Coordinates of C-alpha atoms and ligand atoms in Angstrom, one line a residue:
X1 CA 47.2 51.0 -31.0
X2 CA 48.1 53.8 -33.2
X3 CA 49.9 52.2 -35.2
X4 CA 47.1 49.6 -35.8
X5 CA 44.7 52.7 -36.3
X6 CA 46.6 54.3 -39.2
X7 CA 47.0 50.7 -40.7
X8 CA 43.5 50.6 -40.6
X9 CA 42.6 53.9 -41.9
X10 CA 44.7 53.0 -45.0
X11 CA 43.1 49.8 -45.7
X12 CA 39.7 51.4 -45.3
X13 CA 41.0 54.1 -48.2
X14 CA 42.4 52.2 -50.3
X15 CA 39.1 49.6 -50.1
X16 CA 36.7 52.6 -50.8
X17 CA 38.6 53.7 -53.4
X18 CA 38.3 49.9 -54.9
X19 CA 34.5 49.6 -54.3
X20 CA 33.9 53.2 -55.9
X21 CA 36.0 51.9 -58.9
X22 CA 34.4 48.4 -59.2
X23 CA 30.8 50.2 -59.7
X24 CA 32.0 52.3 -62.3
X25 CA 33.4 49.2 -64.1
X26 CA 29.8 47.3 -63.5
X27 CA 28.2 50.0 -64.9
X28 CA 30.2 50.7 -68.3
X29 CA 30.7 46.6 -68.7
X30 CA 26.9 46.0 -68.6
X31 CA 26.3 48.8 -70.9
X32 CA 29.0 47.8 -72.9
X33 CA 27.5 44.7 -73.3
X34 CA 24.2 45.5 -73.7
X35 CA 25.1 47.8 -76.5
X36 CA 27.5 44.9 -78.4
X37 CA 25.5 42.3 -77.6
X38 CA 28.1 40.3 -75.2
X39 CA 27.0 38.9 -72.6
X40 CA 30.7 37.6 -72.1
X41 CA 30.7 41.6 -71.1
X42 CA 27.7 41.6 -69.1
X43 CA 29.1 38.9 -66.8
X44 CA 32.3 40.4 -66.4
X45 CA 30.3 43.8 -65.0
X46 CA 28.4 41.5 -62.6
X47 CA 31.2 40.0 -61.7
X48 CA 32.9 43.5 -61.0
X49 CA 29.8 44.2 -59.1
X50 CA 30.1 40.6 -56.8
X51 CA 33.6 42.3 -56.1
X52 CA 32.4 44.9 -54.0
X53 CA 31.3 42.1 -51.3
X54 CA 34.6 40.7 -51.0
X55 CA 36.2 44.1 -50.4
X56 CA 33.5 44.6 -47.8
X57 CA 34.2 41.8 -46.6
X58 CA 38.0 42.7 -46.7
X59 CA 37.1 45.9 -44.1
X60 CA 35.1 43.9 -41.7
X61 CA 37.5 41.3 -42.0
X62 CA 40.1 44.0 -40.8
X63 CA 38.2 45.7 -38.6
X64 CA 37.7 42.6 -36.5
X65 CA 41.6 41.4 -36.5
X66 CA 42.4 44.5 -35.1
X67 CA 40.5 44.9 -32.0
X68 CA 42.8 44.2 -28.9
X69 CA 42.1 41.3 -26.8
X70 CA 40.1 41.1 -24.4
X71 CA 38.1 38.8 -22.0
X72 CA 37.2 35.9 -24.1
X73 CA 40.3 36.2 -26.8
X74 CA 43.5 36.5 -24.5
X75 CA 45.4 36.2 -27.8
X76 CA 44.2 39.2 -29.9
X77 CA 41.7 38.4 -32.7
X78 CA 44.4 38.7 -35.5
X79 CA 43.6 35.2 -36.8
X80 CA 40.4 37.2 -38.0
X81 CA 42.6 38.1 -40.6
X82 CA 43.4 34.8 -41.7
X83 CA 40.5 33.7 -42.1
X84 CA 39.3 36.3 -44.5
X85 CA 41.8 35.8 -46.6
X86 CA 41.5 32.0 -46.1
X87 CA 37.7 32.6 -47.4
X88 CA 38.9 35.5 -50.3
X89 CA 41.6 32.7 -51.5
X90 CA 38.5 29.8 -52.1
X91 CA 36.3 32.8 -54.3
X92 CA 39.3 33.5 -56.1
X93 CA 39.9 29.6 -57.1
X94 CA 36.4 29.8 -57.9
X95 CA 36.9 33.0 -60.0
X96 CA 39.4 31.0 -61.5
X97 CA 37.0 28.1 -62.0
X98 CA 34.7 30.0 -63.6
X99 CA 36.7 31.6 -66.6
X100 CA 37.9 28.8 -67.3
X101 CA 34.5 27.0 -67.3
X102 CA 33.0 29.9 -69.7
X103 CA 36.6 29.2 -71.7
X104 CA 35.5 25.9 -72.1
X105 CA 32.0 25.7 -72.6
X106 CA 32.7 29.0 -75.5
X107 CA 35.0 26.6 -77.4
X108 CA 32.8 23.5 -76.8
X109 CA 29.6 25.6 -78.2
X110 CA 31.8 27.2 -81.2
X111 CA 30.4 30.7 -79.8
X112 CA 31.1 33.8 -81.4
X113 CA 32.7 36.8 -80.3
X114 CA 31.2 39.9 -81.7
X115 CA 33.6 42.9 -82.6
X116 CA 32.7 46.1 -81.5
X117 CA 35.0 49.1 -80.4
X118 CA 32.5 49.8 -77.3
X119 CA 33.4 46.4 -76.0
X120 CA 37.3 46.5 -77.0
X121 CA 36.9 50.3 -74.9
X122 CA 35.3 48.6 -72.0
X123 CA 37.9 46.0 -71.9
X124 CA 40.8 48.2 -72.0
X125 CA 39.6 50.5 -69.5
X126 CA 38.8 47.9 -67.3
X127 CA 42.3 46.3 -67.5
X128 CA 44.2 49.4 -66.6
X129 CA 41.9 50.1 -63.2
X130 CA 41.8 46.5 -62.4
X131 CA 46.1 46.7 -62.5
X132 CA 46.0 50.1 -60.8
X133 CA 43.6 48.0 -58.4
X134 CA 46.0 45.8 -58.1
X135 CA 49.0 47.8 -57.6
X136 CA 48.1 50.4 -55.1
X137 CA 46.1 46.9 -53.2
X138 CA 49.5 44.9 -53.3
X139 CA 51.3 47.9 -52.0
X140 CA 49.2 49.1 -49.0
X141 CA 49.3 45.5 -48.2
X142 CA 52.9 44.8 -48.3
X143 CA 53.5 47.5 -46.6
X144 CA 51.2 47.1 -44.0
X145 CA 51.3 43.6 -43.6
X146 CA 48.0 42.5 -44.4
X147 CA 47.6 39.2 -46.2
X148 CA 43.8 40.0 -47.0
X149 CA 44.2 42.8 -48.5
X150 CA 47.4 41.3 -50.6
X151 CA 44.7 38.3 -51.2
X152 CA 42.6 40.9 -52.8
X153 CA 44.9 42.5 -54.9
X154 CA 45.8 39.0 -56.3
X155 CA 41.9 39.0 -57.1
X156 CA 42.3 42.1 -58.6
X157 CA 45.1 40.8 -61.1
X158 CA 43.3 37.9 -61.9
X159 CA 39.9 40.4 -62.9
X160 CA 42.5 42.0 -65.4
X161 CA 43.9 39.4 -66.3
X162 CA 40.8 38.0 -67.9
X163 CA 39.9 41.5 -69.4
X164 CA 43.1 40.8 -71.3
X165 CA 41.7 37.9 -72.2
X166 CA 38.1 39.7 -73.1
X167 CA 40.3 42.4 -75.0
X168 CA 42.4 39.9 -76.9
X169 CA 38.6 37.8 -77.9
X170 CA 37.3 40.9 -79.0
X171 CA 40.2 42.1 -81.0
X172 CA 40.3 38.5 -82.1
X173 CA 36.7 38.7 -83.7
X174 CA 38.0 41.7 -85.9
X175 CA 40.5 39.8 -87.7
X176 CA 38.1 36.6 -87.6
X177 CA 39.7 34.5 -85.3
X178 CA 36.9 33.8 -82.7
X179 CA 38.8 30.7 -81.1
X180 CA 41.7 33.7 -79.6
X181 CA 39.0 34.7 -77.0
X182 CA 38.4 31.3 -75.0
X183 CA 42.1 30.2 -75.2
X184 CA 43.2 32.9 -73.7
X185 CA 40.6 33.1 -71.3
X186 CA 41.5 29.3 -70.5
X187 CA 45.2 30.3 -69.7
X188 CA 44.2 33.0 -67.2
X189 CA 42.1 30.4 -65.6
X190 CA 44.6 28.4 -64.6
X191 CA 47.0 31.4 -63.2
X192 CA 43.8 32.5 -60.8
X193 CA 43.8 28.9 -59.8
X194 CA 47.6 28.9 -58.9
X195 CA 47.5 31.7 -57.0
X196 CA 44.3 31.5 -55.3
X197 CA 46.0 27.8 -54.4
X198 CA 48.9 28.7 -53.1
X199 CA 47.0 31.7 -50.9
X200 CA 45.0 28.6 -49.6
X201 CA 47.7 26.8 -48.7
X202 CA 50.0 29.6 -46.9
X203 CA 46.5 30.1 -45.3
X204 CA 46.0 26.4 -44.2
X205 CA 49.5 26.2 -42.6
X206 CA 48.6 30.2 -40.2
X207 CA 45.6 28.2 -39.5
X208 CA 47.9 25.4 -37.6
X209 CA 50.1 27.4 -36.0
X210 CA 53.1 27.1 -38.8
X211 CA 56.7 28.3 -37.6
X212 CA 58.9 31.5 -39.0
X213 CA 61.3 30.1 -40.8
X214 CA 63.4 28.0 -39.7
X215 CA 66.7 29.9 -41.0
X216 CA 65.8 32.6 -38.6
X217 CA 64.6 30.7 -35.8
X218 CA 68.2 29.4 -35.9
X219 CA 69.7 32.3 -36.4
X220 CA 67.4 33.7 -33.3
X221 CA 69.1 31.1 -31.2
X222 CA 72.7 31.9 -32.3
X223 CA 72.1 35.3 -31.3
X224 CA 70.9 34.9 -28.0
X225 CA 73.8 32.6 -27.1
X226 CA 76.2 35.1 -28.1
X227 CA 74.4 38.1 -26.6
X228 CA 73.4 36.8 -23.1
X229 CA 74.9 34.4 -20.8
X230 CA 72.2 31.7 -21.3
X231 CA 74.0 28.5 -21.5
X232 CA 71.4 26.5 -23.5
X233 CA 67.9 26.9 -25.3
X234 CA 66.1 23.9 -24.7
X235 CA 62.9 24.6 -26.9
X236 CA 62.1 27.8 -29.4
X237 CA 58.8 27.9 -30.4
X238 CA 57.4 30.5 -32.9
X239 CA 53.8 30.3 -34.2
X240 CA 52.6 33.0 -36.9
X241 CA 49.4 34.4 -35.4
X242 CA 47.9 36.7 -38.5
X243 CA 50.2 39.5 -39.6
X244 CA 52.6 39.1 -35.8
X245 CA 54.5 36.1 -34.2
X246 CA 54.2 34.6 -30.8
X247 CA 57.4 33.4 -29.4
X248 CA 58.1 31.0 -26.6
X249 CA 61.0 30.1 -25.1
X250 CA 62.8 27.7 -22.3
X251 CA 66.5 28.6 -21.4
X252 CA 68.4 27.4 -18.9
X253 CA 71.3 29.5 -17.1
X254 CA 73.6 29.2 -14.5
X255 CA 71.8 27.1 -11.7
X256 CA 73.4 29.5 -9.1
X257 CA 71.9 32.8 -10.2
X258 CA 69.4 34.8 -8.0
X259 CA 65.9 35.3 -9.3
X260 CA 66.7 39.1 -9.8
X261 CA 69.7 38.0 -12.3
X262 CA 67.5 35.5 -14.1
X263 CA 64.7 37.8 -14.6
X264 CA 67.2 40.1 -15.9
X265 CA 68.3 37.7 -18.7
X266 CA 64.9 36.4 -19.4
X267 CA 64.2 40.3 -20.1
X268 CA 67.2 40.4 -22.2
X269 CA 66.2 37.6 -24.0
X270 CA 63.0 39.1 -24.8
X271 CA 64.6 42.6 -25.8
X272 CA 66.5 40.4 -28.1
X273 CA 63.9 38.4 -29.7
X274 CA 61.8 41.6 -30.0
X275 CA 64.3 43.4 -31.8
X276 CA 65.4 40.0 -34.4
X277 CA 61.9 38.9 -35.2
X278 CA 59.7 41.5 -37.2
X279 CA 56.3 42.1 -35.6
X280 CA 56.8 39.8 -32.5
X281 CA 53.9 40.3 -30.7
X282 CA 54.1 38.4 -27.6
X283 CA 57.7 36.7 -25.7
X284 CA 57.1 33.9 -23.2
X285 CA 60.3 33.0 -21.6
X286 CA 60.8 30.0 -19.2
X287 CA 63.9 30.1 -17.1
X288 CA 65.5 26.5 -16.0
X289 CA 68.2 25.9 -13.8
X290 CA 71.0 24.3 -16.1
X291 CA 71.5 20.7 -14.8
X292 CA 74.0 19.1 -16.8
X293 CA 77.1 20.6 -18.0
X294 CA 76.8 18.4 -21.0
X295 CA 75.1 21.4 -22.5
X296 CA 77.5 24.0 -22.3
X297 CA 81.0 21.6 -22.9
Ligands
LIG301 ZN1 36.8 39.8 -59.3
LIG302 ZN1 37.0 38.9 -28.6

């Protein structure tokens, strides 16, 4: 539990800190714009602005994986998790969408990006939060295993990504070339769109139960047959259940044994798999009598 609180308490930090910074950036991107006459700008601020909900939604998100189980949710509520970021991965595809739809519809209408230093500021500063954003986002998340806020930092990315592209338009308009703008903003469509995909998918597969890999579910096995004197493992299960992993397992020992030395070895086994797989959260082991010594030759 404590250690849930403190992972908490960071993500709450590190969230505030990224709502505080996001209304700074809607405030000097829509004065920006206002004052160069972009709206390209304006929208970016509002978009900085629409950010603040998903990093809400991030915190209640979190807070709501994290409570223990309880009567109606024998399981935890980790999957809470997953589904924010399952939800945070489908806005940032449609981030994605959308710069590449303002890309397009730029190029299609021959629009013209205004030069103005304001605006080139406003980009500029706006890229270096959004990375820090990112960076400090990524980190926390890694660290603390949480794919919704790691989700959000790869939101974060792609809002710099296109204030690169903003940066590049504008600097673009100085030396004439108005086309720069929308192509780059095109080509950071598409890398929102890959990585708001592939955040979907990885999603997708926590949503039906997918398995560790299967390298170290092997491996697992190996390891128990050398440590303990189970004779065979007829089924290892593993399901990723948010951030942990539920295990379950049938092994069969030594037909002969008392129930106090098979408990012994199912404990063992659970010891074992507790110490191999990071952030098990919950061992079921099934003990069978071993029938056939086909198994163990
Ligand atoms: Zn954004
Ligand atoms: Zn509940």
């Amino acid at each position: 539990m404590d250690n849930n609180q403190s992972k908490i308490r960071s993500i709450h930090r590190i969230v505030l800190i990224t709502i505080a910074l996001n209304i700074f950036l809607l405030l000097i991107k829509v004065i920006a714009g206002i004052a160069s006459n972009s709206t390209a700008l304006i929208a970016d601020g509002l978009h900085s602005g629409s950010d603040v909900i998903t990093s809400v939604g991030v915190i209640i998100g979190m807070a709501m994986a994290s409570k223990p189980r309880d009567e109606h949710h024998h399981y935890g509520h980790e999957k809470i998790e997953t589904i924010t970021t399952f939800l945070l991965s489908i806005v940032l595809i449609y981030v994605g969408a959308q710069i590449g739809y303002s890309a397009l519809s730029a190029i299609l209408r021959k629009e013209q990006v205004l030069f103005s230093y304001f605006g080139l500021f406003a980009a500029l500063v706006s890229i270096i939060i959004k990375e820090i954003q990112y960076q400090i986002a990524y980190r926390v998340g890694t660290r603390e295993k949480s794919a919704a806020l790691i989700a959000d930092a790869w939101h974060h990315r792609s809002d710099a990504l296109s204030s690169i592209a903003s940066f590049i338009g504008i600097l673009g308009a100085k030396f004439g070339i108005s086309i720069l703008d929308s192509m780059a903003g095109f080509i950071v469509s598409l890398i929102v769109i890959k990585v708001g995909v592939h955040i979907f998918k990885e999603c997708f597969q926590e949503l039906i139960d997918v398995s560790i890999h299967l390298d170290e579910v092997s491996n697992l096995k190996k390891i128990i047959l050398k440590e303990t004197s189970v004779k065979y493992i007829s089924d290892l299960r593993t399901r990723k259940h948010g951030a942990k992993v539920l295990i379950d397992i049938r092994i069969c020992v030594d037909p002969t044994m008392d129930v106090h030395q098979g408990h012994e070895i199912a404990e063992k086994v659970e010891r074992i798999i507790k110490r191999e797989i990071e952030n098990a959260k919950d061992v079921i082991v099934h003990v069978d009598p071993c029938k056939f010594n086909i198994f163990n030759p």
